[in-house]
Structure formats: C-alpha cells, structure tokens
C-alpha cells in the first residue's frame, strides 16, 4: 500500500502550475491531450497492466517527477483500452479538420463535444487532489517501481496528488485549486476559441490544402508543448503564460474575423447541407438582446460586415441591419459595448454612387472607389431586394455562373 503525503502550500502551487500548462496544451487539441494523458496514465500503471515489463516500469518511474502527469495514473481513462480508443478518436478528428468542408461541418457539431471533453479532463485533474482523502492502494509487482513510488511520496519537492490525512484536504489547497481551475478554465476556453477560429478561417479561405497545413502546424505545436511539459515543466509554465496572454489578446480579433468568414463563406454551405430548400431564419440567432428589446416590431435582422466607409470600425466588423416595422435601421457597437444608430439617410447622401451588387461569394454594397464597402452573405438571397429597397440603394441585377461579378469588374459593371 502506498500512502501519499498531505498537500502543502508548496506542492499545491507546483501541482497547479502544471494544471495551468495542461489547460493551454489541451486548448490546442483537447482530444489529443486526453489521448496523451490516457497513454501516460496507462504507462504509470505499468505495474498493474505490464508488471513484467522493465521498459514501461522504468518510464513510469521517471514520470513520477512531472507535475500533473503523475496524476494521470488516477484518471478513469488511465488504461491501455481507453488510450487506444482516444488515440483513434484524436486521429479521426485530425482527418476531419484537414478538409475545409468537413471542418465547417464539425465546427458546428462535434467540435463542441471536443471542447467539452478537454474541459472535463482539466476539471478532473484539478479536483482530484481535493476530493481524495484516502490512501492509495496499488498492485506493485515490480519492486523497483514500488520503491520509486515510495521515494517520490517522501520527496519534499514532489507534487502530491492525493490527501492521506484523516483531517481532510487543508483549506488553502481548496483555495488554490478552485482559483486555479477558474483561471485555467477561462484561459482554456479563450485559447481553444482562438485555435478553433484559426481553423475555421483556414476552412473558409478558398485555398486548397490550407487546413492540412494548419493541422500539421497545430500537431507540431501540441507535441512540442507535451514534450516540454515532460522535460522542463517550469519552462512549460512560463511559455503557457505567454501563450495564454496571446490567446486572450487575440480572442476578440479572431472572433470578429471568424464571425465574418462563418457568415459569408461557411453558412451558405452549411445551409445547403442541412436545410436545403428551407428559408433561412429572418431573425439572426446572434442578434444582441439589447437590439431585440429596442426593436419591438422587427421582421428581419441580419449582420452586415464593414470594410470601409462607416467611421473608424475595424475591417470585417459587424453592423446589424434590422427592419423595424417599415423602417430600416443600422446599429454599430462602440468600444463601451453600447449600440448606436447609423443614419441610413446620411450613408445614402454620403455615397450616392453605391450599388448593391451580386458577386460570386457574397453581396457587395459599395462605391466604385471602394471608400464605402459592405459585405452581405449570400444566405440572405431571399431578402436582398428588401434590404436594397429599405436602405434605398439600387440592386444591380445578378449575373450568373462564370459571368458573376467579381470585385475587379465592379466599376465596368456599373456602366452596363
């Protein structure tokens, strides 16, 4: 029987710095991280599954000195069967994300489960030391492996996973654990969203093989982070902090750009796959609540994307078009999070040459000099005449097939 030392302030901080690093690593590829933890946990339990294998037992001994990874042995997935299953699932996910069409579909479906899986694993690792108050019993047929376990339990600098004291987990361990879990969860969701958004953007950009390149780069980064956590855990913690800060800073920028690509490029494809022939929702599901309350008689609400001509808004920023009764209204969000009306009449007088034009991949409301440029998704083809007439901009008759209007032919098309 192996009895672990009680959690102290020192080894609590050591353990939860490893949790933070794991959160950042998992955000890159949650399923692959769970597969890695399952594999490492199975190796940690080599004395149970492969008691006669000196190779695996020696590896298990070395893993005992790595924060968090030594806790993988206590996870329910720490067995060879779960390790093989999760590895297969991770490989399937990589294949799905390597092709633009399947990435678009998975982003709206199974990626949400993938995200949740990573967070559940992160939560389990965070709470295990807090809720375990009994001694650990393990079958240790390999005497060397058992001796290494005992030595590791007695080491002052070791990271302890289980609480053996009958008095229960100390209060400071709960404080450190819960605070770390909250911080790690925020970092995980922000970083995961950034990584997922990059994949979605790559899927939406019409460049063949771009998602394959993205998956290769992501796999190299993920493998490097796991290797770094195995060999240099404290350096891994520092790099994880840097990546977390970058993820938080890029979160809003990538979210804005991804919303554009999802609406303009991905949504028309997904609609053809899942709702072909059905009218798209007239009220967009992401219409802000403030605008829902403000526009009582709305019959149509959808996002438009600004490239130029509306204040100092960043490229691809969203403005909301709402048909409130018989009146068309445009709303933009300022830096304080408040929504302000954009005068439709002022836009019309400022850009009298603007035309609502059909391009190959979207509708484009713009002037020949592109000083005013707004993009609208092709998903709203049933409403485009309503949008044009309500905003008082002429709708240019769409050309079909290979003759559809492209950006560089805009000015010539106006003269036809």
Coordinates of C-alpha atoms in Angstrom, one line a residue:
X1 CA 0.0 0.0 0.0
X2 CA 1.3 3.4 -0.9
X3 CA 0.3 6.4 1.2
X4 CA 0.7 9.9 -0.3
X5 CA 1.8 13.0 1.7
X6 CA -0.7 15.7 2.6
X7 CA -1.0 18.6 0.3
X8 CA 1.2 21.6 1.4
X9 CA 1.2 25.1 0.1
X10 CA 4.5 24.4 -1.8
X11 CA 3.4 21.3 -3.6
X12 CA -0.1 22.7 -4.2
X13 CA 1.4 25.6 -6.2
X14 CA 3.7 23.1 -8.0
X15 CA 0.8 20.9 -9.0
X16 CA -1.5 23.7 -10.1
X17 CA 1.2 25.4 -12.3
X18 CA 1.1 22.1 -14.1
X19 CA -2.7 22.3 -14.4
X20 CA -2.3 25.7 -16.0
X21 CA 0.2 24.4 -18.5
X22 CA -2.1 21.4 -19.3
X23 CA -5.0 23.9 -19.9
X24 CA -3.1 25.7 -22.6
X25 CA -1.9 22.4 -24.1
X26 CA -5.4 21.0 -24.1
X27 CA -6.8 24.1 -25.8
X28 CA -4.6 23.3 -28.9
X29 CA -6.1 19.8 -29.3
X30 CA -8.4 18.6 -26.5
X31 CA -8.9 15.0 -27.7
X32 CA -5.2 14.5 -28.5
X33 CA -4.3 15.8 -25.0
X34 CA -6.8 13.3 -23.4
X35 CA -5.3 10.6 -25.5
X36 CA -1.8 11.6 -24.3
X37 CA -2.9 11.6 -20.6
X38 CA -4.6 8.2 -21.1
X39 CA -1.4 6.8 -22.6
X40 CA 0.8 8.3 -19.9
X41 CA -1.6 7.1 -17.2
X42 CA -1.6 3.6 -18.6
X43 CA 2.2 3.7 -18.5
X44 CA 2.1 5.0 -14.9
X45 CA 0.0 1.9 -14.1
X46 CA 2.5 -0.4 -15.8
X47 CA 2.9 -2.3 -12.5
X48 CA -0.8 -3.3 -13.0
X49 CA -1.1 -3.8 -16.7
X50 CA 2.5 -4.9 -17.5
X51 CA 4.2 -5.9 -14.3
X52 CA 6.9 -7.9 -16.1
X53 CA 7.9 -5.0 -18.5
X54 CA 11.0 -3.3 -17.2
X55 CA 10.8 -0.8 -20.0
X56 CA 7.4 0.6 -19.1
X57 CA 8.1 0.4 -15.4
X58 CA 11.3 2.5 -15.9
X59 CA 9.3 5.1 -17.9
X60 CA 6.7 5.1 -15.1
X61 CA 9.3 5.9 -12.5
X62 CA 10.6 8.9 -14.5
X63 CA 7.0 10.2 -15.0
X64 CA 6.5 10.4 -11.2
X65 CA 8.6 13.5 -11.1
X66 CA 6.5 15.5 -13.5
X67 CA 3.7 17.7 -12.1
X68 CA 0.1 16.7 -13.2
X69 CA 1.4 13.9 -15.4
X70 CA 1.9 11.8 -12.3
X71 CA -1.7 12.3 -11.5
X72 CA -2.7 10.8 -14.9
X73 CA -2.5 7.3 -13.3
X74 CA -5.6 8.0 -11.2
X75 CA -7.8 9.1 -14.1
X76 CA -10.5 6.7 -15.2
X77 CA -9.0 6.8 -18.7
X78 CA -5.6 5.6 -17.4
X79 CA -5.7 2.2 -19.1
X80 CA -4.5 0.8 -22.4
X81 CA -8.0 0.4 -23.8
X82 CA -9.0 4.0 -23.3
X83 CA -5.6 5.1 -24.6
X84 CA -6.1 3.2 -27.8
X85 CA -9.7 4.4 -28.2
X86 CA -8.9 8.1 -27.6
X87 CA -5.9 7.9 -29.9
X88 CA -8.1 6.6 -32.7
X89 CA -10.7 9.4 -32.0
X90 CA -7.9 12.0 -32.0
X91 CA -6.7 10.7 -35.4
X92 CA -10.2 10.9 -36.8
X93 CA -10.6 14.5 -35.5
X94 CA -7.4 15.5 -37.2
X95 CA -8.6 14.0 -40.5
X96 CA -11.9 15.8 -40.2
X97 CA -10.2 19.1 -39.6
X98 CA -7.8 18.6 -42.5
X99 CA -10.5 19.3 -45.1
X100 CA -12.4 22.5 -45.5
X101 CA -15.9 21.0 -45.9
X102 CA -15.7 18.6 -43.0
X103 CA -14.1 21.3 -40.8
X104 CA -17.1 23.6 -41.5
X105 CA -19.5 20.8 -40.5
X106 CA -17.5 19.7 -37.4
X107 CA -17.1 23.2 -36.2
X108 CA -20.9 23.5 -35.9
X109 CA -21.3 20.0 -34.4
X110 CA -18.7 17.7 -32.9
X111 CA -16.1 20.4 -32.1
X112 CA -18.4 21.5 -29.3
X113 CA -18.1 18.0 -27.8
X114 CA -14.4 18.1 -28.3
X115 CA -14.2 21.4 -26.4
X116 CA -16.2 20.0 -23.5
X117 CA -14.1 16.8 -23.3
X118 CA -11.0 18.8 -22.8
X119 CA -12.6 20.9 -20.1
X120 CA -13.9 17.8 -18.2
X121 CA -10.4 16.3 -18.2
X122 CA -9.0 19.6 -16.9
X123 CA -11.6 19.8 -14.2
X124 CA -10.9 16.2 -13.1
X125 CA -7.2 16.8 -12.8
X126 CA -7.9 20.0 -10.8
X127 CA -10.3 18.4 -8.3
X128 CA -8.7 15.0 -7.8
X129 CA -6.2 16.1 -5.1
X130 CA -9.0 18.0 -3.2
X131 CA -11.7 15.2 -3.1
X132 CA -9.4 12.2 -2.4
X133 CA -8.8 11.8 1.3
X134 CA -7.9 8.1 1.5
X135 CA -4.6 6.3 0.9
X136 CA -3.8 4.9 -2.5
X137 CA -3.7 1.2 -3.0
X138 CA -1.9 -0.2 -6.0
X139 CA -0.7 -3.6 -7.0
X140 CA 3.0 -3.2 -7.5
X141 CA 4.5 -6.4 -8.7
X142 CA 7.7 -4.7 -9.8
X143 CA 9.6 -3.9 -6.7
X144 CA 11.6 -1.2 -8.3
X145 CA 8.5 0.6 -9.4
X146 CA 7.0 0.4 -5.9
X147 CA 10.2 1.7 -4.3
X148 CA 10.3 4.6 -6.7
X149 CA 6.7 5.4 -5.8
X150 CA 7.6 5.5 -2.1
X151 CA 10.6 7.6 -2.7
X152 CA 8.6 10.1 -4.7
X153 CA 5.9 10.3 -2.0
X154 CA 8.5 11.3 0.6
X155 CA 10.3 13.9 -1.6
X156 CA 9.8 17.4 -0.3
X157 CA 9.8 18.9 -3.8
X158 CA 7.4 16.3 -5.3
X159 CA 3.9 17.2 -6.5
X160 CA 1.4 15.3 -4.4
X161 CA -1.9 14.2 -5.9
X162 CA -3.8 12.6 -3.1
X163 CA -4.6 13.6 0.5
X164 CA -4.0 10.8 3.1
X165 CA -4.6 12.8 6.2
X166 CA -7.7 11.8 8.1
X167 CA -8.4 15.5 8.8
X168 CA -9.2 16.1 5.1
X169 CA -7.9 18.5 2.5
X170 CA -6.5 21.7 4.0
X171 CA -8.4 24.9 3.3
X172 CA -5.5 26.5 1.4
X173 CA -5.4 23.6 -1.1
X174 CA -9.1 24.2 -1.8
X175 CA -8.5 27.9 -2.4
X176 CA -5.5 27.3 -4.7
X177 CA -7.3 24.5 -6.5
X178 CA -10.6 26.3 -7.1
X179 CA -8.9 29.6 -8.1
X180 CA -6.6 27.8 -10.5
X181 CA -9.5 25.9 -12.0
X182 CA -11.4 29.1 -12.7
X183 CA -8.3 30.8 -14.2
X184 CA -7.4 27.7 -16.2
X185 CA -11.0 27.3 -17.5
X186 CA -11.1 30.9 -18.8
X187 CA -7.7 30.5 -20.4
X188 CA -8.7 27.2 -21.9
X189 CA -11.9 28.5 -23.5
X190 CA -10.2 31.6 -24.8
X191 CA -7.2 29.7 -26.3
X192 CA -9.5 27.0 -27.6
X193 CA -11.7 29.5 -29.3
X194 CA -8.6 31.2 -30.9
X195 CA -7.2 27.9 -32.2
X196 CA -10.7 26.8 -33.5
X197 CA -11.3 30.2 -35.1
X198 CA -8.0 29.9 -37.0
X199 CA -9.1 26.5 -38.3
X200 CA -12.5 27.9 -39.4
X201 CA -10.8 30.8 -41.2
X202 CA -8.5 28.4 -43.0
X203 CA -11.5 26.3 -44.0
X204 CA -13.4 29.4 -45.3
X205 CA -10.5 30.8 -47.3
X206 CA -10.7 29.2 -50.8
X207 CA -7.1 27.8 -50.8
X208 CA -6.8 24.1 -51.3
X209 CA -4.7 22.3 -48.7
X210 CA -4.7 25.2 -46.2
X211 CA -6.4 23.1 -43.5
X212 CA -3.9 20.3 -43.9
X213 CA -1.0 22.8 -43.3
X214 CA -2.9 24.2 -40.3
X215 CA -3.3 20.7 -38.8
X216 CA 0.4 19.9 -39.3
X217 CA 1.5 23.1 -37.6
X218 CA -1.0 22.5 -34.8
X219 CA 0.2 18.9 -34.3
X220 CA 3.9 20.1 -34.1
X221 CA 2.9 22.8 -31.5
X222 CA 0.9 20.4 -29.5
X223 CA 3.6 17.7 -29.5
X224 CA 6.2 20.3 -28.6
X225 CA 4.1 21.5 -25.6
X226 CA 3.6 18.0 -24.3
X227 CA 7.3 17.2 -24.6
X228 CA 8.2 20.5 -22.9
X229 CA 5.9 19.7 -20.0
X230 CA 7.5 16.3 -19.7
X231 CA 11.1 17.5 -19.7
X232 CA 11.0 21.1 -18.5
X233 CA 7.8 21.7 -16.5
X234 CA 8.7 25.1 -15.2
X235 CA 9.7 26.4 -18.6
X236 CA 6.5 24.9 -19.9
X237 CA 4.6 27.0 -17.3
X238 CA 6.3 30.2 -18.5
X239 CA 5.6 29.6 -22.1
X240 CA 2.0 28.7 -21.3
X241 CA 1.6 32.0 -19.6
X242 CA 2.8 33.8 -22.8
X243 CA 0.5 31.7 -25.0
X244 CA -2.4 32.4 -22.6
X245 CA -1.8 36.2 -22.8
X246 CA -1.7 36.0 -26.6
X247 CA -4.9 34.0 -26.7
X248 CA -6.7 36.5 -24.5
X249 CA -5.5 39.4 -26.6
X250 CA -6.3 37.8 -29.9
X251 CA -9.7 36.4 -28.7
X252 CA -11.8 39.4 -29.8
X253 CA -9.9 40.0 -33.1
X254 CA -10.2 36.3 -34.2
X255 CA -13.8 36.1 -33.0
X256 CA -14.6 39.1 -35.2
X257 CA -12.9 37.8 -38.3
X258 CA -14.3 34.3 -37.7
X259 CA -17.8 35.5 -37.5
X260 CA -17.3 37.2 -40.9
X261 CA -16.0 34.0 -42.5
X262 CA -18.6 31.8 -40.9
X263 CA -21.5 34.0 -42.1
X264 CA -20.2 34.9 -45.5
X265 CA -18.5 31.7 -46.6
X266 CA -19.4 28.8 -44.3
X267 CA -23.1 29.5 -43.6
X268 CA -24.3 29.2 -47.2
X269 CA -22.6 25.8 -47.5
X270 CA -24.0 24.5 -44.2
X271 CA -27.5 25.7 -45.1
X272 CA -27.4 23.8 -48.4
X273 CA -26.2 20.7 -46.5
X274 CA -28.6 20.7 -43.6
X275 CA -31.5 23.0 -44.6
X276 CA -31.6 22.9 -48.4
X277 CA -34.7 24.5 -49.8
X278 CA -35.8 26.0 -46.5
X279 CA -35.9 29.7 -45.8
X280 CA -33.2 30.9 -43.6
X281 CA -34.2 32.4 -40.2
X282 CA -35.3 36.0 -40.6
X283 CA -34.0 37.0 -37.1
X284 CA -30.4 36.0 -36.7
X285 CA -29.8 34.0 -33.5
X286 CA -26.9 36.2 -32.5
X287 CA -28.8 39.4 -32.7
X288 CA -27.9 41.2 -29.4
X289 CA -30.5 41.2 -26.7
X290 CA -30.3 45.0 -26.4
X291 CA -31.4 45.3 -30.1
X292 CA -34.1 42.7 -29.6
X293 CA -35.6 44.8 -26.8
X294 CA -35.1 48.1 -28.7
X295 CA -36.7 47.0 -32.0
X296 CA -40.1 45.8 -31.0
X297 CA -41.5 45.4 -34.5
X298 CA -38.6 43.7 -36.1
X299 CA -39.3 41.4 -39.1
X300 CA -35.8 41.0 -40.4
X301 CA -32.5 41.2 -38.6
X302 CA -29.1 40.1 -40.0
X303 CA -25.4 41.0 -39.9
X304 CA -23.6 43.2 -42.4
X305 CA -19.8 43.4 -42.5
X306 CA -17.9 46.7 -42.8
X307 CA -14.7 47.0 -44.8
X308 CA -14.7 50.8 -45.2
X309 CA -16.9 53.9 -45.1
X310 CA -18.5 53.6 -41.6
X311 CA -16.5 55.5 -39.0
X312 CA -13.2 54.0 -37.8
X313 CA -14.5 50.5 -37.3
X314 CA -12.0 47.7 -38.0
X315 CA -12.3 45.7 -41.2
X316 CA -14.9 42.9 -41.1
X317 CA -16.7 44.5 -38.1
X318 CA -20.3 43.6 -37.9
X319 CA -23.2 46.1 -38.0
X320 CA -26.7 44.9 -37.6
X321 CA -29.4 45.6 -40.2
X322 CA -32.9 45.5 -38.6
X323 CA -36.1 46.1 -40.5
X324 CA -38.2 47.5 -37.6
X325 CA -41.7 47.7 -39.0
X326 CA -41.3 49.6 -42.3
X327 CA -38.1 51.3 -41.2
X328 CA -34.6 50.0 -41.9
X329 CA -32.2 50.6 -39.1
X330 CA -28.4 50.0 -38.8
X331 CA -26.6 49.5 -35.5
X332 CA -22.9 49.5 -34.6
X333 CA -21.3 48.7 -31.3
X334 CA -18.9 51.2 -29.8
X335 CA -15.9 50.5 -27.5
X336 CA -18.1 50.8 -24.4
X337 CA -20.3 48.0 -25.6
X338 CA -23.3 50.2 -26.4
X339 CA -25.1 50.2 -29.7
X340 CA -25.7 53.4 -31.7
X341 CA -27.9 54.1 -34.7
X342 CA -26.2 54.7 -38.0
X343 CA -28.1 57.1 -40.1
X344 CA -29.2 55.4 -43.3
X345 CA -30.1 58.7 -45.0
X346 CA -26.6 60.1 -44.2
X347 CA -25.0 57.0 -45.7
X348 CA -27.1 57.4 -48.8
X349 CA -26.2 61.1 -49.2
X350 CA -22.5 60.4 -48.5
X351 CA -22.2 57.6 -51.0
X352 CA -24.8 58.3 -53.8
X353 CA -22.9 56.0 -56.3
X354 CA -23.1 53.0 -54.0
X355 CA -24.8 49.9 -55.5
X356 CA -25.8 46.6 -54.0
X357 CA -24.1 44.1 -56.3
X358 CA -24.0 40.3 -56.6
X359 CA -20.5 38.8 -56.5
X360 CA -19.5 35.1 -56.7
X361 CA -19.3 34.6 -53.0
X362 CA -21.4 37.4 -51.4
X363 CA -23.4 40.6 -52.0
X364 CA -21.4 43.8 -52.0
X365 CA -22.7 47.2 -51.2
X366 CA -20.0 49.6 -52.3
X367 CA -18.9 52.5 -54.4
X368 CA -16.5 52.2 -57.4
X369 CA -13.6 53.7 -55.4
X370 CA -14.3 51.3 -52.5
X371 CA -14.4 54.1 -50.0
X372 CA -17.7 52.6 -48.9
X373 CA -17.7 48.8 -48.8
X374 CA -20.2 46.5 -47.0
X375 CA -20.4 42.7 -47.5
X376 CA -23.6 40.6 -47.1
X377 CA -23.8 36.8 -47.0
X378 CA -25.4 35.0 -49.9
X379 CA -27.6 33.2 -47.3
X380 CA -29.9 36.2 -47.5
X381 CA -30.7 36.0 -51.2
X382 CA -34.4 35.8 -50.5
X383 CA -34.3 39.2 -48.7
X384 CA -31.7 41.0 -50.8
X385 CA -34.4 43.1 -52.7
X386 CA -36.0 44.1 -49.4
X387 CA -32.6 45.1 -48.0
X388 CA -31.7 47.2 -51.1
X389 CA -35.1 49.0 -51.2
X390 CA -35.3 49.6 -47.5
X391 CA -31.8 51.1 -47.5
X392 CA -32.6 53.0 -50.7
X393 CA -29.6 51.6 -52.6
X394 CA -30.2 50.1 -56.1
X395 CA -29.8 46.4 -56.5
X396 CA -27.8 45.5 -59.6
X397 CA -29.2 42.5 -61.5
X398 CA -27.1 39.5 -60.6
X399 CA -25.1 37.8 -63.4
X400 CA -24.9 34.0 -63.2
X401 CA -22.2 31.4 -63.5
X402 CA -18.8 32.3 -64.8
X403 CA -20.1 35.8 -65.6
X404 CA -20.9 36.6 -62.0
X405 CA -19.5 40.0 -60.9
X406 CA -16.1 39.9 -59.3
X407 CA -14.5 42.8 -57.3
X408 CA -12.2 44.0 -60.1
X409 CA -15.1 44.2 -62.6
X410 CA -17.3 46.3 -60.3
X411 CA -16.7 49.7 -62.0
X412 CA -17.1 48.3 -65.5
X413 CA -20.4 46.6 -64.4
X414 CA -21.8 49.9 -63.2
X415 CA -21.6 51.3 -66.7
X416 CA -23.5 48.4 -68.3

